[in-house]
mmCIF file with all atom_site columns, C-alpha atoms in Angstrom:
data_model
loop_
_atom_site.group_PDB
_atom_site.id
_atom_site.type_symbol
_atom_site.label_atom_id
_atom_site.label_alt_id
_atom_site.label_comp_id
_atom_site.label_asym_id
_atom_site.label_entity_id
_atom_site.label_seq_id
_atom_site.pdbx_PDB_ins_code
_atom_site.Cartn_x
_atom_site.Cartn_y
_atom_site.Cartn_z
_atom_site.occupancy
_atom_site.B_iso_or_equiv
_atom_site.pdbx_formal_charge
_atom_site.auth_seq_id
_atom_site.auth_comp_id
_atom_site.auth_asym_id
_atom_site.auth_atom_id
_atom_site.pdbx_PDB_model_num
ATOM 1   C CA . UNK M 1 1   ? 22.254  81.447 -28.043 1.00 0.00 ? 70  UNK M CA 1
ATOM 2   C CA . UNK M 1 2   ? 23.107  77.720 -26.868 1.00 0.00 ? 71  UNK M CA 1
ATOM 3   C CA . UNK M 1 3   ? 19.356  78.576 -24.396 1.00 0.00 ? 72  UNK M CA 1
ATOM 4   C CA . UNK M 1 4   ? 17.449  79.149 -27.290 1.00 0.00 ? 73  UNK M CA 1
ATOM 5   C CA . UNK M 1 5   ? 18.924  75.953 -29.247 1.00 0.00 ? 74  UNK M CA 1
ATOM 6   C CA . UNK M 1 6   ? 18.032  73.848 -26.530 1.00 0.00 ? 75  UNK M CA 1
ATOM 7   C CA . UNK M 1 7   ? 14.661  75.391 -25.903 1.00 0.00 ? 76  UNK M CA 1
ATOM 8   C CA . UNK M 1 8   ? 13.855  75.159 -29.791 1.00 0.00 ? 77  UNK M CA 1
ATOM 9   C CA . UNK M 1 9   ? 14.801  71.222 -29.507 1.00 0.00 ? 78  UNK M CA 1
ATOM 10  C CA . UNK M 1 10  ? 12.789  70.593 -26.600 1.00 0.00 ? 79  UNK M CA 1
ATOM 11  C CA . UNK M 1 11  ? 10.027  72.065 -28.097 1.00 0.00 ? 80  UNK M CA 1
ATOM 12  C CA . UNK M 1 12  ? 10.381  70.198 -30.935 1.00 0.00 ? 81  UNK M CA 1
ATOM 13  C CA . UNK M 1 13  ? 10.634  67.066 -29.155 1.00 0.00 ? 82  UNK M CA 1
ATOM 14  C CA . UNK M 1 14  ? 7.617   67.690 -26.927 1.00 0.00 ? 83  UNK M CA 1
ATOM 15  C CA . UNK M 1 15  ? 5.447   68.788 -30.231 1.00 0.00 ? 84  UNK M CA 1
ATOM 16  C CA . UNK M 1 16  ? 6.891   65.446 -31.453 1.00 0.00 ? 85  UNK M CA 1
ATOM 17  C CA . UNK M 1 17  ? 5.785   63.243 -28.360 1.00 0.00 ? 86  UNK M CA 1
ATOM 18  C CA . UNK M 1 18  ? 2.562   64.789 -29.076 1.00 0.00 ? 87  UNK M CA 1
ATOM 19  C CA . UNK M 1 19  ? 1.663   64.311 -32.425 1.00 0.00 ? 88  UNK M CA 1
ATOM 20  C CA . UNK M 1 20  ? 2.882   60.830 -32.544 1.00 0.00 ? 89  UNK M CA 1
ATOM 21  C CA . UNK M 1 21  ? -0.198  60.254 -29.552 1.00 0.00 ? 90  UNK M CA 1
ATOM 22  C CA . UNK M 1 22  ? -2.579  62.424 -31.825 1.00 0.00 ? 91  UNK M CA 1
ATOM 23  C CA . UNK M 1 23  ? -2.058  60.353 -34.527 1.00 0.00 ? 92  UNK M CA 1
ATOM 24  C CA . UNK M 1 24  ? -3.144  56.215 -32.384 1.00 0.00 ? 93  UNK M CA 1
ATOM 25  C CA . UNK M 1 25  ? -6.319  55.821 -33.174 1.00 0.00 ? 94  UNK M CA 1
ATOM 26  C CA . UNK M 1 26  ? -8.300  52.527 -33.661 1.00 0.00 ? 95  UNK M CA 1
ATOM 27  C CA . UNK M 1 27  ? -8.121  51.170 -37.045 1.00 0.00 ? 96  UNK M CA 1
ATOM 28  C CA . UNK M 1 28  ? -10.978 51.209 -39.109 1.00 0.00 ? 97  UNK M CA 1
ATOM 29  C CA . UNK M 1 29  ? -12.592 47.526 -38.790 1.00 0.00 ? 98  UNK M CA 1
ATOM 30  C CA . UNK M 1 30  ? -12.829 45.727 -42.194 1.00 0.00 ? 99  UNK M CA 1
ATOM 31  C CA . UNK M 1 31  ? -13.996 41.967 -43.769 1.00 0.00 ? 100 UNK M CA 1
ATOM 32  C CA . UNK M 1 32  ? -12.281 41.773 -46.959 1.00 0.00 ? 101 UNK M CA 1
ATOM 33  C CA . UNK M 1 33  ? -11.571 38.785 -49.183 1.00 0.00 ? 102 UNK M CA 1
ATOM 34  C CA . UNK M 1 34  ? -8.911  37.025 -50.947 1.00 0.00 ? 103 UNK M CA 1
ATOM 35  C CA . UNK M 1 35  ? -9.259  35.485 -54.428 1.00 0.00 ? 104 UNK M CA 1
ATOM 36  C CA . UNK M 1 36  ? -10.784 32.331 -53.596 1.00 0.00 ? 105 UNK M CA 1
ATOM 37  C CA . UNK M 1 37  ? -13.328 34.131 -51.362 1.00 0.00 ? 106 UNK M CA 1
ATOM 38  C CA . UNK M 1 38  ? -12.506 33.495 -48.264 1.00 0.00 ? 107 UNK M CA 1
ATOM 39  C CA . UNK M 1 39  ? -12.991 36.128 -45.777 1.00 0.00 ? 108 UNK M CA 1
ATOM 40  C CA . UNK M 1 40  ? -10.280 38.187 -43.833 1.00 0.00 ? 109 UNK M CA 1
ATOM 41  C CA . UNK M 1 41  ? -11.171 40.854 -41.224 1.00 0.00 ? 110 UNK M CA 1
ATOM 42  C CA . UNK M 1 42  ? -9.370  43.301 -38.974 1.00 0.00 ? 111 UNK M CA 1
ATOM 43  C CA . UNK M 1 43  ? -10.815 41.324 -35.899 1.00 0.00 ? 112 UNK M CA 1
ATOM 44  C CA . UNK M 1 44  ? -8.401  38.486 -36.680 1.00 0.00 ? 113 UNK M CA 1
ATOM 45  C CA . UNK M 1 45  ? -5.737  40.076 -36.777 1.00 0.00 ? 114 UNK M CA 1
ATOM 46  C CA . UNK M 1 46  ? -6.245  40.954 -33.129 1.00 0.00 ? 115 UNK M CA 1
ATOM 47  C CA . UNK M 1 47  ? -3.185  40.076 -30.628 1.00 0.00 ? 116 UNK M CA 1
ATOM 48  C CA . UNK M 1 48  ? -1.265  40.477 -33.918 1.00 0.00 ? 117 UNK M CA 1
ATOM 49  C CA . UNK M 1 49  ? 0.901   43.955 -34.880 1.00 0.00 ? 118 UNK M CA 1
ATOM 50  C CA . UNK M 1 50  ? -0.393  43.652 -38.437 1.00 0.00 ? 119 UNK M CA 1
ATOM 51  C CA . UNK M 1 51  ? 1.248   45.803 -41.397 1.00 0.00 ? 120 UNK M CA 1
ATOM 52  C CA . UNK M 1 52  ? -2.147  46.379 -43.795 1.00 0.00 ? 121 UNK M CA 1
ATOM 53  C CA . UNK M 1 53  ? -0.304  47.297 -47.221 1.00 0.00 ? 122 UNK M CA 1
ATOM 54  C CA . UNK M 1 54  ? -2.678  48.435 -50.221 1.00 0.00 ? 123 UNK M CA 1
ATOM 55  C CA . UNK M 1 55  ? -0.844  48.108 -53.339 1.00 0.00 ? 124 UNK M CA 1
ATOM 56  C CA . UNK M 1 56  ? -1.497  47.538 -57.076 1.00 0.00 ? 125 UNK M CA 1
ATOM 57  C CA . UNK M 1 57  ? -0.427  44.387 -59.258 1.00 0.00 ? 126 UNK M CA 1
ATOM 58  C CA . UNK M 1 58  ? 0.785   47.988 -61.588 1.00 0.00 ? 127 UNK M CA 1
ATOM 59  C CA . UNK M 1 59  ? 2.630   49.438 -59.056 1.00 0.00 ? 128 UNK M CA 1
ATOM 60  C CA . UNK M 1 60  ? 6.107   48.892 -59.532 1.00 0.00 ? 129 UNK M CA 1
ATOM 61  C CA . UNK M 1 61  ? 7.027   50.453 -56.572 1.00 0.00 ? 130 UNK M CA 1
ATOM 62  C CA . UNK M 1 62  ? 4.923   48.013 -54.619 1.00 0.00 ? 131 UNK M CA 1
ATOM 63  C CA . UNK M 1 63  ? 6.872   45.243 -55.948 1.00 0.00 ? 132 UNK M CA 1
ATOM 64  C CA . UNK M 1 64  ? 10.106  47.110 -54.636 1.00 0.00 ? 133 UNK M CA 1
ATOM 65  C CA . UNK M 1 65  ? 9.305   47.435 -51.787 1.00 0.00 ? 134 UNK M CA 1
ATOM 66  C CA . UNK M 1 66  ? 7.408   44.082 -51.257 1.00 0.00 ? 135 UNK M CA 1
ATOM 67  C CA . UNK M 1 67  ? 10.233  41.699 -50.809 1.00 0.00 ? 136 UNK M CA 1
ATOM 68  C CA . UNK M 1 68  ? 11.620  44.054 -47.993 1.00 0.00 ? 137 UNK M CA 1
ATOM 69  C CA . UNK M 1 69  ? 8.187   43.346 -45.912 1.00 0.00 ? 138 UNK M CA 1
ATOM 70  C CA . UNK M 1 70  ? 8.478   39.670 -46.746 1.00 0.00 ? 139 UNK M CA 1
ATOM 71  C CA . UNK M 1 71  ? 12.084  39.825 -45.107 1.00 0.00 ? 140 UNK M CA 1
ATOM 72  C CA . UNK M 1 72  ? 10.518  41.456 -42.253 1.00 0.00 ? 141 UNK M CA 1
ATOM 73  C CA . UNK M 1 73  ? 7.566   39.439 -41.928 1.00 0.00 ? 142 UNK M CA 1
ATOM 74  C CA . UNK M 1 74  ? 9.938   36.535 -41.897 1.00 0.00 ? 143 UNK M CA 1
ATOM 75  C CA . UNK M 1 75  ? 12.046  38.083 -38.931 1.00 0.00 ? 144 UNK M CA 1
ATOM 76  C CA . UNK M 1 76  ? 9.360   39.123 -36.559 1.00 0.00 ? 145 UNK M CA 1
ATOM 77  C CA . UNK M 1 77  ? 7.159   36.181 -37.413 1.00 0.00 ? 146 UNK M CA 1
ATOM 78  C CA . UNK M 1 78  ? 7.594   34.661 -34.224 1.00 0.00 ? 147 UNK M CA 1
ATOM 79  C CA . UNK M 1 79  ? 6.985   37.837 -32.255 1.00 0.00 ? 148 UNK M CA 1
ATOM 80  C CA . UNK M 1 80  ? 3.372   38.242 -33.801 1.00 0.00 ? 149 UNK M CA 1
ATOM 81  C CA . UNK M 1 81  ? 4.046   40.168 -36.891 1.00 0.00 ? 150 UNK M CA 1
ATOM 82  C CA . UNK M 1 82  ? 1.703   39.585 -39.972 1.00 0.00 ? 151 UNK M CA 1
ATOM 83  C CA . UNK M 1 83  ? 1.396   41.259 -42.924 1.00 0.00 ? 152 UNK M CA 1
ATOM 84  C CA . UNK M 1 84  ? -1.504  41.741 -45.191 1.00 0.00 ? 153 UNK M CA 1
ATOM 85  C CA . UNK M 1 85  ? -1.566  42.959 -48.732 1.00 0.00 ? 154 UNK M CA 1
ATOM 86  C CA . UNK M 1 86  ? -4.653  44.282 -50.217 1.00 0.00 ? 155 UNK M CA 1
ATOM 87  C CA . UNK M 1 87  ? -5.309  44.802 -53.714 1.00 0.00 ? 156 UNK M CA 1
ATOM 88  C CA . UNK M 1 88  ? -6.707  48.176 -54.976 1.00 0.00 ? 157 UNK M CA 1
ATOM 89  C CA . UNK M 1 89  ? -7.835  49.653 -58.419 1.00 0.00 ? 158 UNK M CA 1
ATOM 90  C CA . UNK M 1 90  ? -6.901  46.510 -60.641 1.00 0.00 ? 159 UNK M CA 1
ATOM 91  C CA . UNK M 1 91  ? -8.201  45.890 -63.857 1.00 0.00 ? 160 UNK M CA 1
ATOM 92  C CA . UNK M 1 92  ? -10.017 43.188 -64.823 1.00 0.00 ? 161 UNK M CA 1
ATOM 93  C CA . UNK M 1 93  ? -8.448  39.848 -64.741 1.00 0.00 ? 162 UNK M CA 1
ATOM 94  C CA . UNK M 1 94  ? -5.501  40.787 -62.819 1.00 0.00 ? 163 UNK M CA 1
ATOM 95  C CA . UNK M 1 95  ? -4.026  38.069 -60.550 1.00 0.00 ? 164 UNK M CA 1
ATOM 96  C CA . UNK M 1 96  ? -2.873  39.690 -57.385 1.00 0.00 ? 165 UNK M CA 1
ATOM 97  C CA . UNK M 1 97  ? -2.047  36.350 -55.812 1.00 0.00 ? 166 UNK M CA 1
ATOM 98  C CA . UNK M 1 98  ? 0.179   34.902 -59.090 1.00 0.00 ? 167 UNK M CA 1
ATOM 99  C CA . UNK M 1 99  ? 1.912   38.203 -59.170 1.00 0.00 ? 168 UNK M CA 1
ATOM 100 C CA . UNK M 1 100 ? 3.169   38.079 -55.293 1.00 0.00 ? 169 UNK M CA 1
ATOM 101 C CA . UNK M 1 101 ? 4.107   34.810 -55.798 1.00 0.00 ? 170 UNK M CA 1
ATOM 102 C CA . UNK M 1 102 ? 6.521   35.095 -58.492 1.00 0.00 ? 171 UNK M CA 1
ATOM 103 C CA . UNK M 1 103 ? 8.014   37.239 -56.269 1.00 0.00 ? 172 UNK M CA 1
ATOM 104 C CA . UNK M 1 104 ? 8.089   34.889 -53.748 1.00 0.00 ? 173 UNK M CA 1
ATOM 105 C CA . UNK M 1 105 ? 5.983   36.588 -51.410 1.00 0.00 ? 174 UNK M CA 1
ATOM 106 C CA . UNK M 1 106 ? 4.427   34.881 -48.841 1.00 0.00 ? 175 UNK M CA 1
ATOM 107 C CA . UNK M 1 107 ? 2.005   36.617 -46.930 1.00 0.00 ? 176 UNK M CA 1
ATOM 108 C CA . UNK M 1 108 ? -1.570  36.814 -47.711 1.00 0.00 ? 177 UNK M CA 1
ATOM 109 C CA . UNK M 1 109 ? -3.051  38.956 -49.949 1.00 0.00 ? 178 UNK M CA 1
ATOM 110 C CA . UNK M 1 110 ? -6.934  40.383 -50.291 1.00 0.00 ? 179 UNK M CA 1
ATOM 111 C CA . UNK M 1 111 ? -8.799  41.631 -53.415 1.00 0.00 ? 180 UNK M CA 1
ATOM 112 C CA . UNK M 1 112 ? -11.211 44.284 -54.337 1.00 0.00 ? 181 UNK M CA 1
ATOM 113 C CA . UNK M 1 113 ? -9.575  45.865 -51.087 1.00 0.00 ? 182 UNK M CA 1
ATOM 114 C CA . UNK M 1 114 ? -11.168 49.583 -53.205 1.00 0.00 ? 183 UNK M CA 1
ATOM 115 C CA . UNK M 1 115 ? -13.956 50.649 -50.029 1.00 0.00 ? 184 UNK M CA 1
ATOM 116 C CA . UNK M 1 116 ? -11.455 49.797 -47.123 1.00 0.00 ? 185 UNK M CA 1
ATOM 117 C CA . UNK M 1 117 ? -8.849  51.643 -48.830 1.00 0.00 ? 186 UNK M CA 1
ATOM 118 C CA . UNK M 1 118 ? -11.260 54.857 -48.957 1.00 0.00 ? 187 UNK M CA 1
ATOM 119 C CA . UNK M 1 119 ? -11.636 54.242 -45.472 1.00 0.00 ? 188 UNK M CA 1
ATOM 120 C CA . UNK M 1 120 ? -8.112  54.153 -44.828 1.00 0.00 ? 189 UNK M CA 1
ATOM 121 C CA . UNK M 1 121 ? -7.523  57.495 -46.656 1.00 0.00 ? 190 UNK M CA 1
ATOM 122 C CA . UNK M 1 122 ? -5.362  55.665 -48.963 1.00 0.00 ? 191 UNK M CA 1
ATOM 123 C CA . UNK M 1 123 ? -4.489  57.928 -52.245 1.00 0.00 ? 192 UNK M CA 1
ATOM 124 C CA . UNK M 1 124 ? -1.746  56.344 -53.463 1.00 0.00 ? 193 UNK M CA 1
ATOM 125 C CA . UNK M 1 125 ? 0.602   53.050 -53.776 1.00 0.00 ? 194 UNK M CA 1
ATOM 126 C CA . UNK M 1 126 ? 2.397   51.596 -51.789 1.00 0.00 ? 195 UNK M CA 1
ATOM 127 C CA . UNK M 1 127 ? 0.140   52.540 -48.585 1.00 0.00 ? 196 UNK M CA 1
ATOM 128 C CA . UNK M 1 128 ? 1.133   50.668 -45.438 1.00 0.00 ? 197 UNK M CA 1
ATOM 129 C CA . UNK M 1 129 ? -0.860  51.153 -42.407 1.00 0.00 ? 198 UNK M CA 1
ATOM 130 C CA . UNK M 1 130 ? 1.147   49.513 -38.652 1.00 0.00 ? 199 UNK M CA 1
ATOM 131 C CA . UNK M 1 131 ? -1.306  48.240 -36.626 1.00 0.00 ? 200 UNK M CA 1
ATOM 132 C CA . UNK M 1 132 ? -0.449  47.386 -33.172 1.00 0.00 ? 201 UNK M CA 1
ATOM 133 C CA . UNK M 1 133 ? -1.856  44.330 -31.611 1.00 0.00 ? 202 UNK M CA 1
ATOM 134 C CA . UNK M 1 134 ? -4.948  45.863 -29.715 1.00 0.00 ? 203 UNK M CA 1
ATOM 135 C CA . UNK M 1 135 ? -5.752  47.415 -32.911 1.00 0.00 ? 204 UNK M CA 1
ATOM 136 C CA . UNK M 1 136 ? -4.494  50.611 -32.733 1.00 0.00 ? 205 UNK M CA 1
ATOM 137 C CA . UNK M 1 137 ? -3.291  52.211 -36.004 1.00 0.00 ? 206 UNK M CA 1
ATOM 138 C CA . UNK M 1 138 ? -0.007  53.827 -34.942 1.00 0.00 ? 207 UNK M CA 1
ATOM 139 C CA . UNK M 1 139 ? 2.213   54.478 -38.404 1.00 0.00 ? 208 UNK M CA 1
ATOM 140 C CA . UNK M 1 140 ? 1.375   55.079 -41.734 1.00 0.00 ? 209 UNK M CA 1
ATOM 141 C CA . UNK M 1 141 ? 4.081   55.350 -44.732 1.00 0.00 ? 210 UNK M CA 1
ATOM 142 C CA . UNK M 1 142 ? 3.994   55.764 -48.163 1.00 0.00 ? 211 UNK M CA 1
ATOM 143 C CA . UNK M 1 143 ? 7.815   54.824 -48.461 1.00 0.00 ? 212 UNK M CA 1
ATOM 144 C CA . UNK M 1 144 ? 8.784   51.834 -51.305 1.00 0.00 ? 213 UNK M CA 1
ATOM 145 C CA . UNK M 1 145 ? 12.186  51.471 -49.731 1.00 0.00 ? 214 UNK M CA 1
ATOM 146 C CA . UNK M 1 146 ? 12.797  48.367 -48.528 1.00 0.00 ? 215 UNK M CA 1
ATOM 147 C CA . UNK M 1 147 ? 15.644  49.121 -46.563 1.00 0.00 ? 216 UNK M CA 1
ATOM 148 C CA . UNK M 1 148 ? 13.383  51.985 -44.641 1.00 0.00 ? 217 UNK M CA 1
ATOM 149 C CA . UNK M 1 149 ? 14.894  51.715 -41.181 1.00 0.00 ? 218 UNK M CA 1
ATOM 150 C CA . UNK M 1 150 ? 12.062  53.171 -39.457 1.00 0.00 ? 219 UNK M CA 1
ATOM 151 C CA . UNK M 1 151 ? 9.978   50.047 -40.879 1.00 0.00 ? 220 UNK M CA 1
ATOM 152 C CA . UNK M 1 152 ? 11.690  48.241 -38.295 1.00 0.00 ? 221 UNK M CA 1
ATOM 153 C CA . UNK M 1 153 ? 11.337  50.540 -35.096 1.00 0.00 ? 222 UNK M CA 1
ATOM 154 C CA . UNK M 1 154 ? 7.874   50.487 -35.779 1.00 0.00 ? 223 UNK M CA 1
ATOM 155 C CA . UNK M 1 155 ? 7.144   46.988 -36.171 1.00 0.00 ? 224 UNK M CA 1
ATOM 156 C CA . UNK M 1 156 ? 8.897   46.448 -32.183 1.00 0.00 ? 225 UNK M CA 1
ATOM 157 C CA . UNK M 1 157 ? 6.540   49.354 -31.577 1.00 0.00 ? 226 UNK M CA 1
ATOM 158 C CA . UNK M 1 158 ? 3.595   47.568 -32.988 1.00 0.00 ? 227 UNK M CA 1
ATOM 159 C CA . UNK M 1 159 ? 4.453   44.429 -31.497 1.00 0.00 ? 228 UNK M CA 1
ATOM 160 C CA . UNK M 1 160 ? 5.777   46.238 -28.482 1.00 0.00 ? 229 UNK M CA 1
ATOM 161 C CA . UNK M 1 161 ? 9.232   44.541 -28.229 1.00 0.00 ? 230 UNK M CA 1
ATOM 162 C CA . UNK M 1 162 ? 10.836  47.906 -26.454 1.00 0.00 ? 231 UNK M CA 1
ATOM 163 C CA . UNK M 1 163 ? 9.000   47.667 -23.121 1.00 0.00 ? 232 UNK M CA 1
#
């Protein structure tokens, strides 16, 4: 009995180990812009674990969940970490860069982000994508909690703090 519990969890572990490596892949490359029309792209972002996060000025559960990655993006600022929020499926005259910061939110947002969120796969809000510094997309979530522990093992992953 105690065999086949430990062969069942190293299976699982192995299966694990596996799927997490099935699952790198290089990020889709985008140019984007933010409200005053400035151009952001993937490209320079590189040398930088990146968090892409699409999100909606409707979403409430964005805005839950958004002070949480300004807390982090504070923390590992130094390490490399930057975070960029891009605006999906708003209606006209919304004001993605007025609504982050009344929350106090920081970190730079892009609009009309609709095409690189279809190349993303994105189907719903919040949608945060951890991008490692040479570009690799290692961790998608769909979580609004704030307090989401593995947010922070996967930002050192990103950045690659644990080697």
């Amino acid at each position: 009995m105690l065999q086949t519990g430990c062969r069942a969890l190293l299976l699982s572990l192995v299966i694990g180990i596996f799927s997490l490596s099935a699952h790198a892949a290089k990020a889709p490359a985008f140019i984007l812009f933010d409200q005053a029309g400035s151009s952001i792209s993937l490209d320079s972002y590189r040398g930088s674990g990146l968090i892409l996060h699409f999100w909606g000025t409707w979403c409430p559960y964005c805005k839950k969940l958004q002070p949480g990655l300004e807390r982090l993006s504070r923390k590992y600022k130094n390490a490399g970490l930057k975070v960029l929020a891009v605006s999906i499926r708003e209606s006209e005259g919304a004001n993605p860069e007025e609504v982050l910061k009344a929350l106090n939110i920081t970190f730079k947002t892009a609009v009309n982000g609709d095409k690189v969120a279809k190349m993303y796969g994105v189907v719903g809000t919040p949608s945060s994508y951890f991008i490692s510094r040479d570009g690799m997309l290692l961790w998608t979530t769909h979580s609004a909690d704030p307090w989401n522990k593995e947010f922070e093992s996967k930002i050192r992953l990103i950045l690659n703090l644990d080697q």
